[in-house]
Amino acid sequence: MGQSDVAELLKEFYSNEPPDLAAITDLNRRHFRFLLPNGRFFKIKDVVRSAGDLQRWLLQLRPLDVYYSTSTYLNPTSVAPRPKKATDHWGAGNIILGNDIAFDLDRQPLSLLNLERGRKDAVRLLEMMTGRGYLLKYAAFSGSKGFHLVFDDPDDSIEEDPRLREGAIIEKRKALVGEIAAEGIEIDASVTVDTRRIIRLPGTINSKTGYCCRLLSNDQLRSPVASWIDDVPSIEGHRKIPRFAWKAPLKRKAVPREEEKGCGYTTFITSSVLGTKGRHAVLISLPKGTIDSAVRRLRAVQREFDLTDIYLFELPRSFQAVCLKTVQRNRYQKILDSARSPSAGQLRNYQRVSLRMGPLVDQEMRVLEPPAQFITYLECSSEARNSNFVSRGHIAFLRKHGLAPLEYPRMHGREEFKLVDAEIRL
C-alpha cells in the first residue's frame, strides 16, 4: 500500500473518528507531536484546547503516529530539550509544571498470547498502584504490542525552582520503578522516569499495525483480549494479530453417501507425547459455562498438581485447556478426576485423551462450528516452568497454528504430534 493510500485511509479515519481527549487533563498545557509520512517529527505550534483543534491538524497532515507529553509545560508550544548545565537558560518551554505517572507494558513479538500476558501484568500493576492510593486517569490498548496505564501524581508539593522540581519528579519515578520491578512486573522504565517523554495519544492510529490506540474500561482491561480485540477500530489493510488459527477446510470432491447425512467431521489433538513411553500432555475438556468458573477449576488443579502454564481455548459447547507438562497415565487420571473433566472417562476407556481443536464441518466441508479460539492463559510460577518437563510435540502443534507458547527449558518427546480426524453425529 502506497503512502498516498495510507494518507487517504488516515484522513477518512480521522474525519469519522475525532480523538476523545476527555482522559487527558490540562490539555492546553500538553505538547503534541506527529510522525509524518516522510519520517520526520512535527511539533504542533498551536495550543491544543479541544478535540476539534487537534482534528484539524490530523486532517491537514495525516500523520502516521500521534503523541502527547506526559508532562504539562508553562509553554507547551516551545518545548525544548532539558538544559544540560545548571547555568543554562530555562525558557518557558523548558519549565515543567507537573508530570503524569505513565507506564508502558509491551510484550514482544506481537501475538494474542503476548497481549494477554501484557494485559495480566497491567491488571497487576493497576491493583498495586490503586492499593497505594494512586488514581488511574486511563488505561489503553496501545494499538500494537501492549498497554498504557496513566495515573495522577497525588504528591501536590511543588518545588519552586523548576530545575529542582523536575529533578525531584525523576527521583520519585526511579524509586517507584524499583518497587514495581520488585513485584516482577515488566514495564518500559524509561517511559515512567523520563519527564520529557511523549506517549501515543488514545484515539489515534498506530502505524505499526493499523489499529487504534484505544481507551479501555475497567471491565475490558480485566477481560481476555480475545473478547474485545476485534472491536478495536482500525484502518483498511491493518496487520493481523497472530493467534491460534486453523486453515480453512478444502471442499470434498466426492459425492456424500446417503448414510453420511447428519454427520459432521472435525480434528482432534491427542494427549500422547510421541517419542516417550506412556507420557501425556495434560489436555482437559470442561463443559461450557462462564470463563471465570473454568479458570477457577483449572487454577485449583494447577496448584494441586504443580502444572505449568495452561492455555485456555473456547468452542461453542466446551472449553479446551492445553497444559504442556508431561505426566504418566495414572497421574493424568488423577488430574482429570480432580478437575471433574469429561476427559476423565475418555482416558480411562481409551488410554489417551483427544481434544477437539479443529472446525466442525459437514459433508460439503461447510463450517458448522469454528475451530477452538484462544482466550487466555493461566500463568504458573517460574519454578514450575523451569523444573517440569513439557511436550516438545505439543509446543510444535501450537506453533504450527500460530500460537507461540512461552519458553520452557526442559522437554520430552519428538517435535511431532498426533492429530485424529473423526466423524461425529450432529
Coordinates of C-alpha atoms in Angstrom, one line a residue:
M1 CA 0.0 0.0 0.0
G2 CA 1.5 3.4 -1.0
Q3 CA 1.9 6.5 1.1
S4 CA -1.0 8.2 -0.7
D5 CA -3.3 5.3 0.0
V6 CA -2.4 5.3 3.7
A7 CA -2.9 9.1 3.8
E8 CA -6.4 8.8 2.4
L9 CA -7.2 6.0 4.9
L10 CA -6.0 8.2 7.8
K11 CA -8.0 11.2 6.5
E12 CA -11.1 9.0 6.3
F13 CA -10.5 7.6 9.8
Y14 CA -9.9 11.0 11.5
S15 CA -12.9 12.5 9.6
N16 CA -15.2 10.0 11.2
E17 CA -13.3 9.3 14.5
P18 CA -12.1 12.6 16.2
P19 CA -9.9 11.7 19.1
D20 CA -11.6 11.6 22.5
L21 CA -9.4 13.8 24.7
A22 CA -11.5 13.6 27.9
A23 CA -9.0 11.5 29.7
I24 CA -6.1 14.0 29.0
T25 CA -6.1 16.5 31.9
D26 CA -4.7 20.1 31.5
L27 CA -5.0 19.7 27.7
N28 CA -3.8 23.2 26.9
R29 CA -0.5 22.5 28.8
R30 CA 0.3 19.5 26.7
H31 CA 2.9 19.3 23.9
F32 CA 1.7 17.3 20.8
R33 CA 4.0 15.8 18.2
F34 CA 3.3 14.0 14.9
L35 CA 5.3 11.4 13.0
L36 CA 4.8 12.4 9.4
P37 CA 4.9 10.1 6.3
N38 CA 8.3 11.5 5.4
G39 CA 9.7 10.1 8.6
R40 CA 10.2 13.4 10.3
F41 CA 8.6 14.6 13.6
F42 CA 6.5 17.7 13.6
K43 CA 5.8 19.8 16.7
I44 CA 2.4 21.3 16.9
K45 CA 3.0 25.0 17.4
D46 CA -0.6 25.8 18.5
V47 CA -2.1 25.3 21.9
V48 CA -4.5 22.4 21.7
R49 CA -7.6 23.2 23.7
S50 CA -10.1 20.7 22.2
A51 CA -10.5 17.6 20.1
G52 CA -11.6 19.9 17.2
D53 CA -8.3 21.8 17.4
L54 CA -6.4 18.5 17.1
Q55 CA -8.7 17.1 14.4
R56 CA -7.9 20.0 12.1
W57 CA -4.2 19.2 12.3
L58 CA -4.8 15.5 11.8
L59 CA -6.8 16.1 8.6
Q60 CA -4.3 18.5 7.3
L61 CA -1.1 16.5 8.0
R62 CA -2.4 12.9 8.2
P63 CA 0.3 11.8 10.5
L64 CA 1.4 8.1 10.8
D65 CA 1.6 8.4 14.6
V66 CA 0.4 11.0 17.2
Y67 CA 2.0 11.6 20.6
Y68 CA 1.5 13.9 23.5
S69 CA 3.6 14.8 26.5
T70 CA 3.2 13.1 29.9
S71 CA 4.3 16.4 31.4
T72 CA 2.5 19.7 31.4
Y73 CA 4.5 22.8 30.5
L74 CA 4.4 26.5 31.1
N75 CA 4.5 27.0 27.3
P76 CA 3.8 23.7 25.5
T77 CA 4.3 25.2 22.1
S78 CA 8.0 25.9 22.6
V79 CA 9.2 22.7 24.3
A80 CA 12.9 22.2 24.1
P81 CA 15.4 19.6 25.4
R82 CA 16.3 19.8 29.0
P83 CA 19.3 22.1 29.5
K84 CA 22.4 20.1 30.3
K85 CA 24.0 22.7 32.6
A86 CA 22.6 24.3 35.7
T87 CA 23.8 27.6 34.4
D88 CA 21.9 27.3 31.0
H89 CA 18.8 29.4 30.5
W90 CA 15.5 27.7 31.2
G91 CA 12.8 29.2 28.9
A92 CA 9.1 28.8 29.3
G93 CA 9.1 25.7 27.1
N94 CA 11.5 24.1 29.5
I95 CA 9.6 24.6 32.6
I96 CA 7.6 21.6 33.7
L97 CA 4.5 22.2 35.9
G98 CA 3.6 18.6 36.5
N99 CA 4.0 15.0 35.3
D100 CA 1.7 12.1 34.9
I101 CA 2.8 8.7 36.1
A102 CA 2.8 6.8 32.8
F103 CA 3.5 3.1 32.3
D104 CA 4.1 1.2 29.0
L105 CA 3.8 -2.6 29.1
D106 CA 4.9 -4.2 25.9
R107 CA 5.3 -7.9 25.2
Q108 CA 7.2 -9.0 22.1
P109 CA 6.6 -10.2 19.5
L110 CA 3.1 -9.2 18.6
S111 CA 0.6 -12.0 19.3
L112 CA -2.7 -12.6 21.0
L113 CA -0.9 -14.6 23.7
N114 CA 1.7 -11.9 24.4
L115 CA -1.1 -9.3 24.5
E116 CA -2.8 -11.5 27.1
R117 CA 0.5 -11.6 29.1
G118 CA 0.7 -7.8 29.0
R119 CA -2.9 -7.4 30.0
K120 CA -2.5 -9.6 33.1
D121 CA 0.6 -7.6 34.1
A122 CA -1.4 -4.3 33.5
V123 CA -4.1 -5.6 35.9
R124 CA -1.5 -6.5 38.5
L125 CA 0.1 -3.0 38.1
L126 CA -3.3 -1.3 38.4
E127 CA -4.1 -3.2 41.6
M128 CA -0.7 -2.3 43.0
M129 CA -1.0 1.4 42.2
T130 CA -4.6 1.9 43.3
G131 CA -3.8 -0.1 46.5
R132 CA -1.2 2.6 47.3
G133 CA -3.6 5.4 46.7
Y134 CA -2.8 6.4 43.1
L135 CA -5.7 7.5 40.9
L136 CA -6.0 6.0 37.4
K137 CA -6.5 8.5 34.7
Y138 CA -6.9 5.9 31.9
A139 CA -5.9 2.5 30.6
A140 CA -5.4 2.0 26.9
F141 CA -4.5 -0.7 24.4
S142 CA -1.5 0.8 22.6
G143 CA -2.7 -0.4 19.2
S144 CA 0.3 -2.8 18.9
K145 CA 2.1 -4.9 21.5
G146 CA 0.8 -3.8 24.8
F147 CA -0.9 -1.4 27.1
H148 CA -0.6 2.1 28.7
L149 CA -1.6 2.9 32.2
V150 CA -1.6 6.6 33.2
F151 CA -2.0 7.8 36.8
D152 CA -2.3 11.1 38.6
D153 CA 0.5 12.0 40.9
P154 CA -1.0 12.6 44.3
D155 CA 2.0 14.5 45.6
D156 CA 0.9 18.1 45.4
S157 CA 4.1 19.6 46.9
I158 CA 5.5 22.0 44.4
E159 CA 9.2 22.8 44.3
E160 CA 9.5 26.4 43.4
D161 CA 12.7 26.1 41.3
P162 CA 11.8 24.3 38.0
R163 CA 15.2 22.6 37.9
L164 CA 14.8 21.1 41.4
R165 CA 11.1 20.3 40.7
E166 CA 11.9 18.2 37.6
G167 CA 14.8 16.5 39.4
A168 CA 12.6 15.6 42.4
I169 CA 10.0 14.1 40.0
I170 CA 12.6 12.0 38.3
E171 CA 13.9 10.6 41.6
K172 CA 10.4 9.7 42.7
R173 CA 9.8 7.9 39.5
K174 CA 13.0 6.0 39.8
A175 CA 12.0 4.8 43.3
L176 CA 8.6 3.7 42.0
V177 CA 10.1 1.8 39.1
G178 CA 12.3 -0.1 41.5
E179 CA 9.2 -1.1 43.6
I180 CA 7.4 -2.3 40.5
A181 CA 10.4 -4.3 39.4
A182 CA 10.5 -6.0 42.9
E183 CA 6.9 -7.1 42.2
G184 CA 8.0 -8.9 39.0
I185 CA 6.0 -6.6 36.7
E186 CA 7.8 -5.7 33.4
I187 CA 7.5 -2.1 32.2
D188 CA 9.5 0.2 30.0
A189 CA 11.1 2.1 32.8
S190 CA 12.3 4.9 30.5
V191 CA 8.7 5.9 29.8
T192 CA 7.9 6.3 33.5
V193 CA 11.2 8.0 34.5
D194 CA 11.7 10.4 31.6
T195 CA 9.8 13.7 32.3
R196 CA 10.3 14.7 28.7
R197 CA 8.6 11.6 27.3
I198 CA 5.9 11.6 24.8
I199 CA 3.4 8.7 24.5
R200 CA 0.9 7.6 22.0
L201 CA -2.4 9.6 22.1
P202 CA -5.5 7.4 22.7
G203 CA -7.9 7.5 19.8
T204 CA -5.2 7.7 17.1
I205 CA -3.8 5.0 14.7
N206 CA -0.7 3.1 15.5
S207 CA 1.1 2.9 12.2
K208 CA 2.9 -0.4 13.1
T209 CA -0.4 -2.3 13.0
G210 CA -3.2 0.0 11.7
Y211 CA -5.1 -0.5 14.9
C212 CA -6.3 2.4 17.0
C213 CA -4.8 3.2 20.4
R214 CA -8.0 2.7 22.3
L215 CA -9.1 3.6 25.8
L216 CA -10.2 0.6 27.9
S217 CA -12.9 0.4 30.6
N218 CA -12.1 -1.4 33.8
D219 CA -14.2 -4.4 32.6
Q220 CA -12.3 -4.6 29.3
L221 CA -8.9 -4.4 31.0
R222 CA -10.0 -7.3 33.2
S223 CA -11.4 -9.4 30.4
P224 CA -9.4 -11.5 27.9
V225 CA -8.0 -9.6 24.9
A226 CA -9.8 -12.1 22.6
S227 CA -13.2 -10.8 23.9
W228 CA -12.7 -7.2 22.7
I229 CA -9.7 -7.1 20.2
D230 CA -11.9 -7.5 17.1
D231 CA -13.9 -4.4 18.1
V232 CA -10.9 -2.1 18.2
P233 CA -11.2 0.5 15.4
S234 CA -8.6 0.1 12.6
I235 CA -7.9 1.2 9.1
E236 CA -8.2 -1.0 6.0
G237 CA -5.3 -3.4 5.5
H238 CA -4.4 -3.4 9.2
R239 CA -1.9 -6.0 10.4
K240 CA -3.3 -9.3 11.5
I241 CA -2.5 -10.2 15.1
P242 CA -1.1 -13.7 15.2
R243 CA -3.4 -16.0 17.1
F244 CA -4.4 -19.7 17.1
A245 CA -5.8 -20.4 13.7
W246 CA -6.9 -23.4 11.6
K247 CA -6.6 -23.5 7.8
A248 CA -9.9 -23.4 6.0
P249 CA -11.1 -26.9 5.1
L250 CA -10.9 -28.0 1.5
K251 CA -14.1 -28.8 -0.4
R252 CA -14.7 -32.5 -0.8
K253 CA -14.9 -33.7 -4.4
A254 CA -16.7 -37.0 -3.7
V255 CA -20.5 -37.1 -3.6
P256 CA -21.5 -37.7 0.1
R257 CA -23.0 -41.1 0.8
E258 CA -26.6 -41.2 2.0
E259 CA -25.6 -42.6 5.4
E260 CA -23.3 -39.7 5.9
K261 CA -26.2 -37.3 6.3
G262 CA -26.4 -36.0 9.9
C263 CA -22.7 -36.4 10.4
G264 CA -20.0 -33.8 11.0
Y265 CA -16.2 -34.0 10.7
T266 CA -13.6 -32.5 12.9
T267 CA -10.0 -32.8 14.1
F268 CA -8.6 -33.7 17.5
I269 CA -5.2 -33.4 19.0
T270 CA -4.2 -36.4 21.2
S271 CA -2.5 -36.2 24.6
S272 CA 0.2 -38.8 23.6
V273 CA 3.7 -37.4 23.8
L274 CA 5.4 -39.1 20.8
G275 CA 8.8 -40.4 21.4
T276 CA 8.2 -41.3 25.1
K277 CA 6.8 -44.3 26.9
G278 CA 3.3 -43.6 28.1
R279 CA 3.7 -39.9 28.8
H280 CA 0.9 -37.4 28.2
A281 CA 0.5 -33.7 27.8
V282 CA -2.3 -32.6 30.2
L283 CA -5.3 -31.9 27.9
I284 CA -8.5 -31.1 29.7
S285 CA -12.0 -30.5 28.4
L286 CA -14.6 -28.7 30.5
P287 CA -18.3 -28.2 29.9
K288 CA -19.3 -24.7 28.7
G289 CA -20.0 -22.3 31.5
T290 CA -18.5 -19.0 32.4
I291 CA -14.9 -18.3 31.8
D292 CA -14.4 -17.4 35.4
S293 CA -15.7 -20.8 36.6
A294 CA -13.5 -22.6 34.1
V295 CA -10.5 -20.6 35.3
R296 CA -11.2 -21.3 39.0
R297 CA -11.4 -25.1 38.3
L298 CA -8.2 -25.1 36.3
R299 CA -6.4 -22.9 38.8
A300 CA -7.3 -25.5 41.5
V301 CA -5.7 -28.4 39.6
Q302 CA -2.8 -26.2 38.5
R303 CA -1.9 -25.6 42.2
E304 CA -2.7 -29.1 43.4
F305 CA -0.6 -30.9 40.7
D306 CA 2.1 -28.3 40.1
L307 CA 1.1 -27.8 36.5
T308 CA 2.9 -25.5 34.1
D309 CA 1.1 -22.7 32.1
I310 CA -2.4 -23.6 31.0
Y311 CA -3.6 -22.3 27.6
L312 CA -7.4 -21.9 27.5
F313 CA -9.4 -22.2 24.3
E314 CA -13.1 -21.9 23.7
L315 CA -15.5 -23.9 21.5
P316 CA -19.3 -23.2 21.2
R317 CA -20.1 -26.1 23.7
S318 CA -16.9 -26.5 25.7
F319 CA -13.6 -25.1 27.0
Q320 CA -10.4 -26.9 26.0
A321 CA -7.3 -26.5 28.1
V322 CA -3.8 -27.4 27.0
C323 CA -1.1 -27.8 29.6
L324 CA 2.3 -28.8 28.1
K325 CA 3.5 -30.6 31.2
T326 CA 4.1 -34.3 30.6
V327 CA 2.8 -36.9 33.1
Q328 CA 2.3 -40.6 33.3
R329 CA -1.2 -42.0 32.8
N330 CA -2.0 -42.6 36.4
R331 CA -1.1 -39.1 37.4
Y332 CA -3.1 -37.8 34.4
Q333 CA -6.1 -39.7 35.6
K334 CA -5.9 -38.0 39.0
I335 CA -5.7 -34.6 37.4
L336 CA -8.7 -35.2 35.2
D337 CA -10.8 -36.6 38.1
S338 CA -9.9 -33.7 40.3
A339 CA -10.9 -31.2 37.5
R340 CA -14.2 -33.1 37.1
S341 CA -13.5 -33.2 33.3
P342 CA -15.4 -35.3 30.8
S343 CA -12.0 -36.3 29.5
A344 CA -11.5 -38.5 32.6
G345 CA -13.8 -41.2 31.1
Q346 CA -12.0 -41.0 27.8
L347 CA -8.6 -41.6 29.4
R348 CA -10.0 -44.4 31.5
N349 CA -11.5 -46.2 28.5
Y350 CA -9.1 -45.4 25.7
Q351 CA -5.7 -44.8 27.5
R352 CA -5.4 -41.3 26.0
V353 CA -7.4 -38.1 25.6
S354 CA -8.4 -36.5 22.3
L355 CA -9.2 -32.8 22.4
R356 CA -11.2 -31.2 19.6
M357 CA -9.4 -28.2 18.2
G358 CA -10.4 -28.1 14.5
P359 CA -13.6 -26.7 13.0
L360 CA -16.8 -28.9 12.7
V361 CA -17.8 -29.3 9.1
D362 CA -20.5 -31.1 7.2
Q363 CA -20.2 -33.4 4.2
E364 CA -19.6 -30.4 1.8
M365 CA -16.9 -29.0 4.1
R366 CA -19.1 -26.1 5.1
V367 CA -18.1 -24.9 8.5
L368 CA -20.8 -25.6 11.1
E369 CA -18.7 -24.5 14.2
P370 CA -15.4 -22.6 14.2
P371 CA -12.2 -24.1 15.5
A372 CA -11.1 -23.6 19.1
Q373 CA -10.4 -19.9 19.8
F374 CA -7.6 -19.0 22.2
I375 CA -8.9 -17.0 25.1
T376 CA -6.3 -16.6 27.8
Y377 CA -3.6 -18.5 29.7
L378 CA -3.1 -19.3 33.4
E379 CA 0.4 -18.5 34.3
C380 CA 2.4 -20.8 36.5
S381 CA 5.3 -19.9 38.8
S382 CA 8.8 -19.6 37.3
E383 CA 9.8 -22.5 39.5
A384 CA 7.1 -24.8 37.9
R385 CA 8.1 -23.6 34.4
N386 CA 11.8 -24.3 34.9
S387 CA 11.6 -27.6 36.8
N388 CA 8.9 -29.5 34.9
F389 CA 9.2 -31.3 31.6
V390 CA 6.9 -30.3 28.8
S391 CA 5.9 -31.9 25.5
R392 CA 8.0 -30.8 22.5
G393 CA 5.4 -32.1 20.1
H394 CA 2.5 -30.1 21.6
I395 CA 4.6 -27.0 21.5
A396 CA 5.1 -27.7 17.8
F397 CA 1.3 -28.1 17.4
L398 CA 0.6 -24.7 19.0
R399 CA 3.3 -23.0 16.9
K400 CA 2.1 -24.6 13.7
H401 CA -1.3 -23.0 14.3
G402 CA 0.0 -19.5 15.1
L403 CA 0.3 -19.6 18.9
A404 CA 3.9 -19.4 20.1
P405 CA 3.9 -20.6 23.7
L406 CA 6.2 -19.3 26.4
E407 CA 9.8 -20.7 26.7
Y408 CA 10.4 -23.9 28.6
P409 CA 13.9 -25.3 29.3
R410 CA 13.1 -29.0 29.8
M411 CA 11.3 -31.0 27.1
H412 CA 10.1 -34.6 26.4
G413 CA 9.5 -36.4 23.2
R414 CA 9.9 -35.6 19.5
E415 CA 8.8 -32.5 17.7
E416 CA 5.8 -34.3 16.4
F417 CA 2.1 -34.5 17.4
K418 CA -0.8 -36.8 16.5
L419 CA -4.0 -35.5 15.0
V420 CA -7.1 -37.6 14.6
D421 CA -9.8 -36.8 12.1
A422 CA -13.2 -38.1 13.3
E423 CA -16.8 -38.3 12.2
I424 CA -19.3 -37.3 14.9
R425 CA -23.1 -37.4 14.9
L426 CA -24.8 -34.0 14.7

